[in-house]
Coordinates of C-alpha atoms in Angstrom, one line a residue:
M3 CA -38.3 198.2 -8.9
P4 CA -37.8 200.3 -5.8
V5 CA -40.8 202.2 -4.4
V6 CA -40.7 205.9 -5.0
F7 CA -42.1 208.3 -2.4
F8 CA -44.1 211.2 -3.9
R9 CA -43.9 214.5 -2.1
N10 CA -46.9 216.7 -1.6
A11 CA -46.9 220.5 -1.1
A12 CA -46.2 220.1 2.6
G13 CA -43.0 218.3 1.9
E14 CA -44.2 215.0 3.5
A15 CA -44.3 211.6 1.8
A16 CA -47.6 210.5 0.4
G17 CA -48.7 207.4 2.3
G18 CA -46.3 208.4 5.1
S19 CA -48.6 206.9 7.7
S20 CA -47.1 203.4 6.8
T21 CA -43.5 204.6 6.6
L22 CA -41.5 203.8 9.7
R23 CA -38.6 206.2 10.2
I24 CA -35.7 205.1 12.4
L25 CA -32.5 206.9 13.3
V26 CA -29.6 204.4 13.9
A27 CA -26.5 205.2 15.9
T28 CA -23.9 202.9 17.6
D29 CA -21.1 203.2 20.1
C30 CA -21.8 206.6 21.7
H31 CA -19.3 205.9 24.6
L32 CA -20.8 208.5 26.9
G33 CA -18.4 209.6 29.6
Y34 CA -15.3 208.9 27.5
L35 CA -12.3 210.8 28.9
E36 CA -14.5 212.6 31.5
K37 CA -11.4 213.6 33.4
D38 CA -9.9 215.4 30.4
E39 CA -10.9 219.1 30.7
L40 CA -10.7 219.6 26.9
R41 CA -12.4 216.4 25.7
R42 CA -14.8 215.5 28.5
S43 CA -17.9 216.9 26.7
D44 CA -17.2 215.4 23.2
S45 CA -19.4 212.3 23.6
F46 CA -22.3 214.3 25.1
D47 CA -22.1 217.0 22.3
T48 CA -22.5 214.3 19.7
F49 CA -25.2 212.6 21.7
E50 CA -27.1 215.9 21.7
E51 CA -26.6 216.3 17.9
I52 CA -28.0 212.8 17.4
F53 CA -31.2 213.8 19.2
S54 CA -31.4 217.0 17.2
L55 CA -31.2 215.0 14.0
A56 CA -33.9 212.7 15.2
E57 CA -36.2 215.7 15.8
K58 CA -35.3 217.4 12.5
H59 CA -36.1 214.3 10.5
N60 CA -39.2 213.5 12.5
V61 CA -38.2 209.9 13.2
D62 CA -40.4 207.4 15.0
F63 CA -37.7 206.2 17.4
L64 CA -34.0 206.2 18.0
L65 CA -32.2 202.8 17.7
L66 CA -28.8 202.4 19.5
G67 CA -26.4 199.5 18.8
G68 CA -24.6 199.1 22.1
N69 CA -21.9 200.8 24.1
L70 CA -24.0 203.7 25.1
F71 CA -21.6 204.2 28.1
H72 CA -17.8 204.0 27.9
E73 CA -17.5 202.5 31.4
N74 CA -19.3 199.5 32.8
K75 CA -19.9 201.6 36.0
P76 CA -20.3 205.2 34.7
S77 CA -19.6 208.0 37.2
R78 CA -22.5 209.8 38.8
S79 CA -21.7 212.8 36.7
T80 CA -21.9 210.8 33.5
L81 CA -25.1 209.1 34.6
V82 CA -26.8 212.3 35.6
R83 CA -25.8 214.1 32.5
T84 CA -27.2 211.2 30.3
I85 CA -30.5 211.2 32.2
E86 CA -30.8 215.0 31.7
I87 CA -30.4 214.7 28.0
L88 CA -32.9 211.8 27.7
R89 CA -35.4 213.6 29.9
R90 CA -35.1 216.8 27.9
R91 CA -35.2 215.2 24.4
C92 CA -37.5 212.2 24.9
L93 CA -40.3 213.5 27.2
H94 CA -42.7 215.7 25.4
D95 CA -46.2 215.8 23.8
R96 CA -45.3 214.5 20.4
P97 CA -47.6 211.4 19.7
V98 CA -46.0 208.1 18.9
Q99 CA -47.2 206.8 15.5
F100 CA -46.4 203.1 15.9
Q101 CA -47.4 200.3 18.2
V102 CA -45.7 197.2 19.7
V103 CA -47.8 194.1 19.2
S104 CA -45.4 191.5 20.7
D105 CA -45.2 190.0 24.1
H106 CA -43.4 192.8 26.0
A107 CA -42.2 190.6 28.9
A108 CA -40.3 188.3 26.5
S109 CA -38.5 191.0 24.5
L110 CA -38.0 194.0 26.8
Q111 CA -35.9 194.0 30.0
N112 CA -37.9 196.0 32.5
L113 CA -40.1 195.3 35.5
F114 CA -43.2 197.0 34.1
G115 CA -43.5 194.7 31.1
R116 CA -44.3 197.3 28.5
P117 CA -42.5 199.9 26.4
N118 CA -42.0 203.3 28.1
F119 CA -44.3 205.2 25.7
E120 CA -47.2 202.9 26.7
D121 CA -46.8 203.9 30.4
Q122 CA -49.5 206.4 31.3
N123 CA -47.3 207.9 34.0
I124 CA -44.5 208.9 31.5
N125 CA -45.1 211.2 28.6
V126 CA -42.6 209.8 26.0
G127 CA -42.6 211.5 22.6
L128 CA -39.3 210.0 21.2
P129 CA -38.8 206.4 22.2
V130 CA -35.2 205.0 22.4
F131 CA -34.4 201.3 21.9
T132 CA -31.0 200.0 22.8
I133 CA -29.0 196.9 23.4
H134 CA -25.8 196.6 25.5
G135 CA -22.3 196.4 24.3
D136 CA -19.0 195.1 25.7
H137 CA -18.4 198.3 27.7
D138 CA -21.8 198.6 29.4
D139 CA -22.7 194.9 29.6
P140 CA -24.5 193.4 32.7
T141 CA -22.3 192.0 35.4
G142 CA -22.5 190.9 39.0
V143 CA -24.7 188.5 40.9
D144 CA -27.9 190.1 39.7
N145 CA -26.6 190.6 36.1
M146 CA -27.3 194.3 36.0
S147 CA -25.8 197.2 34.0
A148 CA -26.2 201.0 33.8
I149 CA -28.7 200.5 31.0
D150 CA -31.0 198.7 33.5
V151 CA -31.0 201.9 35.5
L152 CA -32.1 203.9 32.4
A153 CA -34.8 201.3 31.7
A154 CA -36.1 201.3 35.2
T155 CA -36.4 205.1 35.1
G156 CA -38.4 204.8 31.9
F157 CA -36.1 206.7 29.6
V158 CA -35.0 203.8 27.3
N159 CA -36.4 200.5 26.1
Y160 CA -33.7 197.9 26.8
F161 CA -33.8 194.7 24.7
G162 CA -31.3 191.9 23.6
K163 CA -30.3 190.9 27.1
V164 CA -30.1 187.1 27.4
D165 CA -28.9 184.5 29.9
I166 CA -27.0 181.7 28.2
G167 CA -26.0 179.8 31.3
S168 CA -22.8 179.4 33.2
S169 CA -21.2 176.4 31.5
G170 CA -21.3 174.3 28.4
V171 CA -22.5 175.5 25.0
G172 CA -25.6 177.1 26.6
H173 CA -28.9 178.1 25.1
M174 CA -30.7 181.3 24.5
S175 CA -34.0 182.4 22.9
I176 CA -34.1 185.7 21.0
H177 CA -37.6 187.2 21.0
P178 CA -38.3 190.0 18.5
I179 CA -40.0 193.3 19.2
L180 CA -42.9 193.3 16.8
I181 CA -43.6 196.9 15.5
K182 CA -46.5 197.9 13.3
K183 CA -47.1 201.2 11.6
G184 CA -49.9 201.2 9.1
A185 CA -49.2 198.5 6.5
T186 CA -45.5 198.2 7.6
S187 CA -44.6 195.4 10.0
V188 CA -41.0 195.2 11.5
A189 CA -39.6 192.4 13.7
L190 CA -36.7 193.9 15.6
Y191 CA -34.3 191.3 17.0
G192 CA -31.6 192.3 19.4
L193 CA -28.5 190.6 20.8
G194 CA -26.3 192.3 23.3
N195 CA -22.6 191.6 23.4
V196 CA -21.5 188.0 24.2
R197 CA -18.0 186.7 24.2
D198 CA -17.1 186.1 20.5
A199 CA -15.7 182.6 21.0
R200 CA -18.8 181.4 22.9
L201 CA -21.3 183.0 20.6
S202 CA -19.5 181.6 17.6
T203 CA -19.8 178.1 19.1
M204 CA -23.5 178.6 19.9
I205 CA -24.2 179.7 16.3
Q206 CA -22.6 176.6 15.0
T207 CA -24.4 174.3 17.5
P208 CA -27.9 173.3 16.2
G209 CA -30.6 174.3 18.6
A210 CA -28.4 176.5 20.8
I211 CA -30.0 179.7 19.6
G212 CA -33.8 179.9 19.2
W213 CA -34.9 182.7 16.8
M214 CA -38.5 183.1 17.9
K215 CA -41.1 184.3 15.5
H216 CA -44.7 185.2 15.8
E217 CA -47.5 183.0 14.5
S218 CA -48.3 183.3 10.8
T219 CA -51.8 184.3 9.9
E220 CA -53.7 184.8 6.7
D221 CA -53.7 188.6 7.1
M222 CA -50.0 188.7 8.1
P223 CA -47.8 185.8 6.9
L224 CA -44.2 185.5 8.0
S225 CA -42.9 186.7 4.6
D226 CA -44.6 190.1 5.2
W227 CA -42.4 191.0 8.2
F228 CA -39.3 193.1 7.7
N229 CA -36.7 191.4 10.0
I230 CA -33.9 193.5 11.6
L231 CA -31.1 192.2 13.8
V232 CA -29.1 194.6 16.0
L233 CA -25.9 193.0 17.5
H234 CA -22.7 194.2 19.0
Q235 CA -19.7 191.9 18.2
N236 CA -16.4 191.8 16.4
R237 CA -17.0 191.4 12.7
I238 CA -14.8 189.2 10.7
K239 CA -15.0 187.6 7.3
G240 CA -12.3 184.8 7.7
S241 CA -11.3 183.0 10.9
L242 CA -13.9 182.5 13.6
D243 CA -11.5 182.8 16.5
N244 CA -11.8 186.5 17.2
G245 CA -15.2 187.5 15.9
I246 CA -18.5 186.5 14.2
N247 CA -18.7 185.6 10.6
E248 CA -21.5 187.4 8.9
R249 CA -22.4 184.3 6.9
L250 CA -23.3 182.4 10.0
L251 CA -26.3 184.6 10.7
P252 CA -29.8 183.3 9.8
D253 CA -30.9 184.0 6.3
F254 CA -34.5 185.0 7.2
L255 CA -33.1 188.4 8.2
D256 CA -33.5 191.4 5.9
L257 CA -31.1 193.9 7.5
V258 CA -28.4 193.6 10.1
I259 CA -27.2 196.6 12.1
W260 CA -23.7 195.9 13.3
G261 CA -22.3 197.6 16.4
H262 CA -18.9 197.5 18.1
E263 CA -16.9 198.1 15.0
H264 CA -15.8 201.8 15.0
E265 CA -15.1 202.1 11.3
C266 CA -18.0 203.9 9.5
L267 CA -19.3 201.6 6.8
V268 CA -22.9 203.0 6.9
D269 CA -23.9 202.1 3.3
P270 CA -25.8 198.8 3.5
K271 CA -24.1 196.0 1.6
E272 CA -25.6 192.7 0.6
V273 CA -24.0 189.5 1.8
P274 CA -23.7 187.2 -1.2
G275 CA -25.9 184.2 -1.0
M276 CA -27.6 185.2 2.2
G277 CA -30.3 187.6 1.0
F278 CA -29.8 190.3 3.7
H279 CA -27.8 193.6 3.9
I280 CA -25.4 194.7 6.6
T281 CA -24.9 198.3 7.7
Q282 CA -22.1 199.4 10.1
P283 CA -22.7 203.0 11.3
G284 CA -19.5 203.0 13.4
S285 CA -18.8 204.9 16.5
S286 CA -20.0 208.5 17.0
I287 CA -16.7 209.4 18.8
A288 CA -13.1 208.5 18.1
T289 CA -11.6 206.5 20.9
S290 CA -8.9 204.2 19.5
L291 CA -7.3 206.8 17.1
T292 CA -6.7 204.4 14.3
S293 CA -6.9 204.9 10.5
D294 CA -10.4 203.5 10.5
E295 CA -11.6 206.2 12.9
A296 CA -10.2 209.0 10.7
K297 CA -13.2 208.6 8.4
Q298 CA -16.2 210.9 8.5
K299 CA -18.7 209.8 11.2
H300 CA -22.3 209.2 10.2
V301 CA -25.7 208.1 11.6
L302 CA -28.2 206.2 9.4
L303 CA -31.8 207.4 8.7
L304 CA -33.8 204.2 7.9
E305 CA -37.1 204.5 6.2
I306 CA -39.1 201.3 5.9
N307 CA -42.3 200.8 3.9
G308 CA -43.5 197.3 3.6
M309 CA -40.6 195.1 2.5
K310 CA -38.5 197.9 1.1
Y311 CA -36.3 200.5 2.8
R312 CA -34.4 203.6 2.0
P313 CA -31.1 204.4 3.8
T314 CA -29.8 208.0 4.1
N315 CA -26.4 208.8 5.5
I316 CA -26.3 211.8 7.8
P317 CA -22.8 213.2 8.7
L318 CA -22.2 214.2 12.3
K319 CA -20.8 217.8 12.6
T320 CA -19.9 217.9 16.3
V321 CA -17.4 215.2 16.2
R322 CA -13.9 216.4 17.0
P323 CA -11.7 216.5 13.9
F324 CA -9.2 213.7 13.6
E325 CA -6.1 213.6 11.4
Y326 CA -4.1 210.4 10.9
A327 CA -0.8 209.7 9.1
E328 CA 1.7 206.9 8.8
V329 CA 5.4 207.7 8.4
V330 CA 8.2 205.4 7.4
L331 CA 11.6 207.0 8.4
E332 CA 13.6 204.7 6.1
G333 CA 14.0 206.4 2.8
Q334 CA 13.5 209.9 4.1
T335 CA 16.3 212.1 2.7
D336 CA 16.1 214.7 5.6
V337 CA 16.4 212.1 8.4
N338 CA 19.7 210.8 9.8
A339 CA 19.4 207.3 11.4
N340 CA 21.8 208.3 14.2
N341 CA 20.4 211.8 14.8
E342 CA 17.3 212.3 17.0
A343 CA 17.1 216.0 16.1
S344 CA 16.5 215.1 12.4
V345 CA 13.7 212.7 13.4
D346 CA 12.2 215.4 15.5
A347 CA 12.3 218.0 12.7
H348 CA 10.8 215.6 10.2
L349 CA 7.9 214.8 12.5
D350 CA 7.4 218.5 13.1
K351 CA 6.8 219.0 9.4
V352 CA 4.3 216.1 9.3
V353 CA 2.3 217.6 12.3
A354 CA 2.3 221.0 10.7
N355 CA 0.8 219.7 7.5
L356 CA -1.9 217.8 9.4
I357 CA -2.9 220.9 11.4
E358 CA -3.0 223.0 8.2
K359 CA -5.1 220.3 6.5
N360 CA -7.6 220.4 9.3
E361 CA -7.9 224.2 9.2
T362 CA -8.6 224.1 5.5
T363 CA -11.2 221.4 5.7
A364 CA -12.9 222.5 8.9
G365 CA -16.5 223.6 8.7
S366 CA -17.9 227.0 9.5
G367 CA -18.9 226.1 13.0
S368 CA -19.2 228.8 15.7
E369 CA -16.5 227.3 17.8
P370 CA -14.1 224.9 16.0
K371 CA -12.5 222.2 18.2
L372 CA -8.8 221.5 18.4
P373 CA -8.1 218.4 16.2
L374 CA -6.9 215.0 17.3
V375 CA -3.6 214.0 15.6
R376 CA -2.1 210.5 15.5
I377 CA 1.1 209.7 13.6
K378 CA 2.2 206.0 13.4
V379 CA 6.0 206.0 12.8
D380 CA 7.9 203.0 11.5
Y381 CA 11.4 203.7 13.1
S382 CA 13.1 200.5 11.9
G383 CA 16.9 201.2 11.9
F384 CA 16.4 204.7 13.4
L385 CA 16.7 206.3 16.8
T386 CA 13.4 207.4 18.5
I387 CA 12.4 210.5 20.4
H388 CA 10.4 210.9 23.6
P389 CA 6.7 211.1 22.5
Q390 CA 5.5 213.1 25.5
R391 CA 8.4 215.6 25.2
F392 CA 7.6 216.0 21.5
G393 CA 3.9 216.6 22.2
Q394 CA 4.6 219.4 24.7
K395 CA 5.3 221.7 21.8
Y396 CA 1.7 221.4 20.6
V397 CA -0.2 222.1 23.8
G398 CA -3.1 224.4 22.7
K399 CA -2.7 223.3 19.1
V400 CA -3.9 219.7 19.2
A401 CA -6.3 218.0 21.5
N402 CA -4.0 215.1 22.4
P403 CA -0.4 216.3 22.7
Q404 CA 0.5 213.5 25.1
D405 CA -0.1 210.6 22.7
M406 CA 0.4 212.1 19.2
I407 CA 3.2 209.7 18.2
V408 CA 3.1 205.9 18.2
F409 CA 6.3 204.1 17.2
S410 CA 6.3 200.7 15.6
R411 CA 8.7 198.4 13.7
S412 CA 8.1 196.6 10.5
A413 CA 7.4 192.9 10.6
K414 CA 10.6 192.0 8.7
R415 CA 12.6 194.1 11.1
R416 CA 11.0 192.4 14.2
Q417 CA 11.6 189.0 12.7
N418 CA 15.3 189.7 12.2
T419 CA 15.6 191.1 15.7
Q420 CA 13.9 188.0 17.2
E421 CA 16.3 185.7 15.3
N422 CA 19.3 187.6 16.6
V423 CA 18.0 187.6 20.1
G424 CA 17.2 183.9 20.0
G425 CA 20.8 183.1 19.1
S426 CA 22.3 185.0 21.9
G427 CA 19.9 183.8 24.6
E428 CA 19.1 187.4 25.7
L429 CA 15.7 188.9 25.5
N430 CA 14.8 192.6 25.0
T431 CA 11.7 193.4 27.2
N432 CA 10.5 195.8 24.5
E433 CA 10.3 192.9 22.0
L434 CA 8.3 190.5 24.2
N435 CA 4.7 189.8 23.3
Q436 CA 2.4 190.9 26.0
H437 CA 0.3 188.0 27.3
T438 CA -3.0 188.6 28.8
L439 CA -3.9 187.2 32.2
E440 CA -6.3 184.8 30.6
A441 CA -3.6 183.3 28.4
L442 CA -1.4 182.8 31.5
V443 CA -4.2 181.1 33.3
A444 CA -4.9 178.8 30.3
E445 CA -1.2 177.8 30.2
S446 CA -1.3 176.5 33.8
S447 CA -1.4 172.7 33.5
L448 CA -2.1 172.4 37.3
I449 CA -5.4 174.3 37.0
L450 CA -6.4 172.3 34.0
Q451 CA -5.9 169.1 35.8
N452 CA -7.4 170.0 39.2
M453 CA -10.5 172.1 38.1
Q454 CA -13.5 169.8 38.2
L455 CA -16.6 172.0 38.6
L456 CA -15.5 175.5 37.6
P457 CA -14.9 175.8 33.8
L458 CA -11.8 177.5 32.7
D459 CA -13.8 179.7 30.3
D460 CA -16.0 181.0 33.2
L461 CA -12.9 181.8 35.3
D462 CA -11.4 183.7 32.3
T463 CA -14.7 185.7 32.0
A464 CA -14.7 186.4 35.7
L465 CA -11.1 187.5 35.6
H466 CA -11.9 189.8 32.7
V467 CA -14.9 191.3 34.5
F468 CA -12.9 191.8 37.7
V469 CA -10.0 193.6 36.0
N470 CA -11.7 195.5 33.3
K471 CA -15.2 196.1 34.7
D472 CA -14.0 196.7 38.3
D473 CA -16.6 194.2 39.6
N474 CA -15.5 192.9 43.0
L475 CA -18.3 190.2 42.9
A476 CA -17.2 188.7 39.6
F477 CA -15.7 185.5 41.1
H478 CA -18.5 185.3 43.6
S479 CA -21.1 185.4 40.8
C480 CA -19.1 182.7 38.8
L481 CA -18.9 180.4 41.8
Q482 CA -22.6 180.9 42.6
K483 CA -23.8 180.1 39.1
N484 CA -21.6 177.0 38.7
T485 CA -22.4 175.7 42.2
E486 CA -26.1 176.1 41.6
E487 CA -25.8 174.2 38.3
A488 CA -23.8 171.4 40.0
I489 CA -26.4 171.1 42.8
N490 CA -29.2 170.9 40.3
R491 CA -27.4 168.1 38.5
L492 CA -26.7 166.2 41.7
T493 CA -30.3 166.6 42.9
A494 CA -31.6 165.2 39.6
T495 CA -29.1 162.3 39.9
K496 CA -30.3 161.4 43.4
A497 CA -33.9 161.5 42.4
G498 CA -33.3 159.2 39.4
T499 CA -31.1 156.6 41.1
D500 CA -31.5 154.0 43.9
I501 CA -28.1 154.8 45.5
E502 CA -28.6 155.1 49.2
D503 CA -25.1 156.0 50.3
E504 CA -24.7 159.8 50.1
D505 CA -21.0 159.8 49.3
A506 CA -21.5 157.3 46.5
M507 CA -24.4 159.4 45.2
V508 CA -22.3 162.5 45.1
A509 CA -19.4 160.7 43.4
H510 CA -21.9 159.2 40.9
G511 CA -23.5 162.6 40.3
L512 CA -20.1 164.3 39.8
D513 CA -19.1 161.6 37.3
Q514 CA -22.2 162.2 35.2
F515 CA -21.9 166.0 35.5
M516 CA -18.3 165.9 34.3
Q517 CA -19.1 163.4 31.5
A518 CA -21.9 165.6 30.3
R519 CA -19.7 168.7 30.3
E520 CA -16.9 166.9 28.5
K521 CA -19.3 165.5 26.0
G522 CA -20.6 169.1 25.3
R523 CA -17.1 170.3 24.7
T524 CA -16.0 167.4 22.4
Q525 CA -19.2 167.6 20.3
T526 CA -18.7 171.3 19.5
P527 CA -18.2 171.5 15.8
T528 CA -14.9 172.8 14.5
T529 CA -14.7 176.1 12.8
S530 CA -13.8 174.9 9.3
T531 CA -16.2 171.9 9.3
A532 CA -19.2 173.9 10.6
L533 CA -18.5 176.8 8.3
S534 CA -18.2 174.6 5.2
A535 CA -21.3 172.7 6.1
F536 CA -23.2 175.9 6.7
Q537 CA -22.1 177.4 3.4
E538 CA -23.2 174.3 1.5
L539 CA -26.8 175.1 2.5
K540 CA -26.5 178.6 1.1
C541 CA -27.0 179.7 -2.5
S542 CA -24.0 180.9 -4.5
S543 CA -24.2 184.4 -6.0
D544 CA -21.9 186.6 -8.0
P545 CA -19.2 188.0 -5.6
D546 CA -18.5 190.8 -7.9
Q547 CA -22.0 192.1 -7.8
D548 CA -22.1 195.7 -6.7
S549 CA -24.4 196.0 -3.7
R550 CA -24.1 199.8 -3.3
H551 CA -27.2 201.8 -3.7
D552 CA -27.9 205.4 -4.1
S553 CA -29.2 207.0 -0.9
N554 CA -32.2 208.4 -2.8
E555 CA -33.4 204.9 -3.9
L556 CA -35.3 202.3 -2.0
I557 CA -33.5 198.9 -1.6
E558 CA -35.7 195.9 -2.2
T559 CA -34.7 192.9 -0.1
S560 CA -34.6 189.4 -1.5
D561 CA -35.5 186.1 0.1
G562 CA -32.3 184.4 -1.2
E563 CA -34.1 181.6 -3.0
C564 CA -32.0 178.4 -3.2
H565 CA -32.0 175.4 -5.6
H566 CA -31.6 172.9 -2.7
E567 CA -34.4 170.8 -1.6
K568 CA -36.2 172.2 1.5
T569 CA -38.9 170.9 3.7
A570 CA -40.6 174.2 3.9
M571 CA -43.3 175.3 1.5
P572 CA -42.1 177.2 -1.6
G573 CA -41.9 180.9 -1.0
K574 CA -42.0 180.6 2.8
R575 CA -39.2 181.6 5.1
P576 CA -37.5 178.8 7.0
A577 CA -39.0 177.9 10.4
P578 CA -37.3 179.1 13.5
F579 CA -35.0 176.9 15.5
P580 CA -36.8 174.9 18.2
A581 CA -36.8 176.6 21.5
T582 CA -36.2 174.7 24.7
A583 CA -36.7 175.7 28.2
R584 CA -34.6 174.6 31.1
G585 CA -36.0 174.8 34.6
R586 CA -34.0 174.6 37.8
K587 CA -35.0 173.1 41.1
T588 CA -32.8 173.0 44.1
D589 CA -33.3 170.6 47.1
L590 CA -30.8 171.7 49.7
A591 CA -32.3 169.5 52.3
S592 CA -30.8 166.4 50.6
F593 CA -27.3 167.8 51.1
R594 CA -27.3 168.1 54.9
A595 CA -24.1 166.8 56.5
P596 CA -24.5 163.5 58.4
V597 CA -24.6 163.6 62.2
V598 CA -21.3 162.5 63.7
K599 CA -22.0 160.2 66.7
E600 CA -19.5 160.1 69.6
E601 CA -18.2 156.7 70.5
V602 CA -17.0 155.5 74.0
D603 CA -14.4 152.9 74.8
D604 CA -14.8 149.9 77.2
R605 CA -14.1 152.1 80.2
G606 CA -16.9 154.6 79.2
A607 CA -14.5 157.3 78.2
K608 CA -15.2 159.2 75.0
K609 CA -13.0 158.4 72.1
G610 CA -11.3 161.1 70.2
R611 CA -13.2 162.8 67.4
P612 CA -12.6 161.6 64.0
S613 CA -10.5 163.7 61.7
P614 CA -12.6 166.3 59.8
H615 CA -10.7 165.5 56.7
V616 CA -11.9 162.2 55.1
A617 CA -10.2 160.9 52.0
G618 CA -12.7 160.6 49.2
R619 CA -12.7 160.0 45.5
Y620 CA -12.3 163.6 44.6
G621 CA -9.7 164.5 47.3
A622 CA -10.2 165.5 50.9
V623 CA -13.7 166.3 52.0
R624 CA -14.2 168.5 55.1
R625 CA -17.2 167.4 57.1
K626 CA -19.5 169.9 58.7
R627 CA -19.9 169.7 62.5

């Protein structure tokens, strides 16, 4: 039975000293469209509202699920405005009612090694905990992000930042932040954004991810901790190529807060057979203008007492209204396939209806905002109109007149067009699939054959960071990390062998290095095999079970008991994955170039210097002079 909170005359919950109250928000995208005079303040207005809701509901701390900033390198204006909001909202005399009992240095990314509210030089009344997303992830040689700036200034507590290595499967240890408030104990795990393909491989590789836990005691066994995971990834339920399957997460979790996905699915839903729930608050601002973003935006008020929690959905009122519609021109009686004017007139009616709908549903705010309008038009068999010219008629009526209309063609129509084009041998540039730079690099057989030390995946990542994150040191960082790893392998090889010739030692070390890397790639489990093997270890449950709960009820989490044989004691949670540590030691002295001695002929004259290019096993090697 769910626990019921009894209210006293003051309106506060009885036994509230043990109730941990958390306000959860994800994907704030601060600084989005900062050069648009009309929409530049939208993200900051909603960010201010989130803090107002935190103060209104008297939460213990604010939890953010990544993508606090929209740009990897936010402008000075965006960064200063963010710091102003955090300083005004977080620094005050309100006492913090909970404590962190874990090793701060292992779970928090800051130089001072403690949460900001435990710093005597900073008077923090509302702590903020956050991970990074794919927009504000750490990059560069020092692996820093804009969130590191906020953590260094003491305004946020940054966690979930891990280093998984530069090549191979990699390894990471995820340390929780252990929070206690009265009789409530919460283990807060965080994982910032990692490339989906690599994280999926790591999850399926035994021992690649170490989920660290505190020591179990008689007073506080592992089963009495409420485990929360905050992550920022693409969420999928089928193929593992473009995201993370929720069933691959460890089953000792009780609640998963999923960031990155902008669709608001804030109601916690249980994953069948896993024993934990997933909540997806969605973004607090519309950026992609899709049908998923047209839903009402919410934040989640999470109240935890012991091993039970109560979710409350709170709608955001400062979000700019967004109206979305899909139109298929085929079958419309008032549209002529060969007349652009009829298409224009029909879309005018659609836009007028959306604007009227927004006016009738708008709240009683003091200053209503112009709505965003997006119409996806299937124009198969019809002439199109100029989207920008069409939008000029709605300047001052909608917030995005320049991109209101998006034209698309049905899948059947595209297939017929491609068949016709293939027969004639002529290609229409509008029908070509756009390839990413990474795909073009991957298709180059020359690179695949000649690259010996730099993995193609790392080059793809560096290229993505260089283009999308505007990081000029992306390739330098990639080269530095892989060079350091190769030197460490070669140093270990020389120390463990009796090879005296340096060239032979280098060749032998490179052979072992490449064999180890190739072995790591070939031993990576396939998606279908790993997923089926993983699912066999889980319990089956009724897929039709309704996991929705009323917001006024407490949800009791289950441990997901299985009928399979286990090595752990009955009633205990599974032990964490074994954690391994990998140290690095570099001996650059052993790689000094040999001294080239000058030779003389029979007459005492110096012979010509040898060519600096000496043919070796791995191509020409240029000697140092």
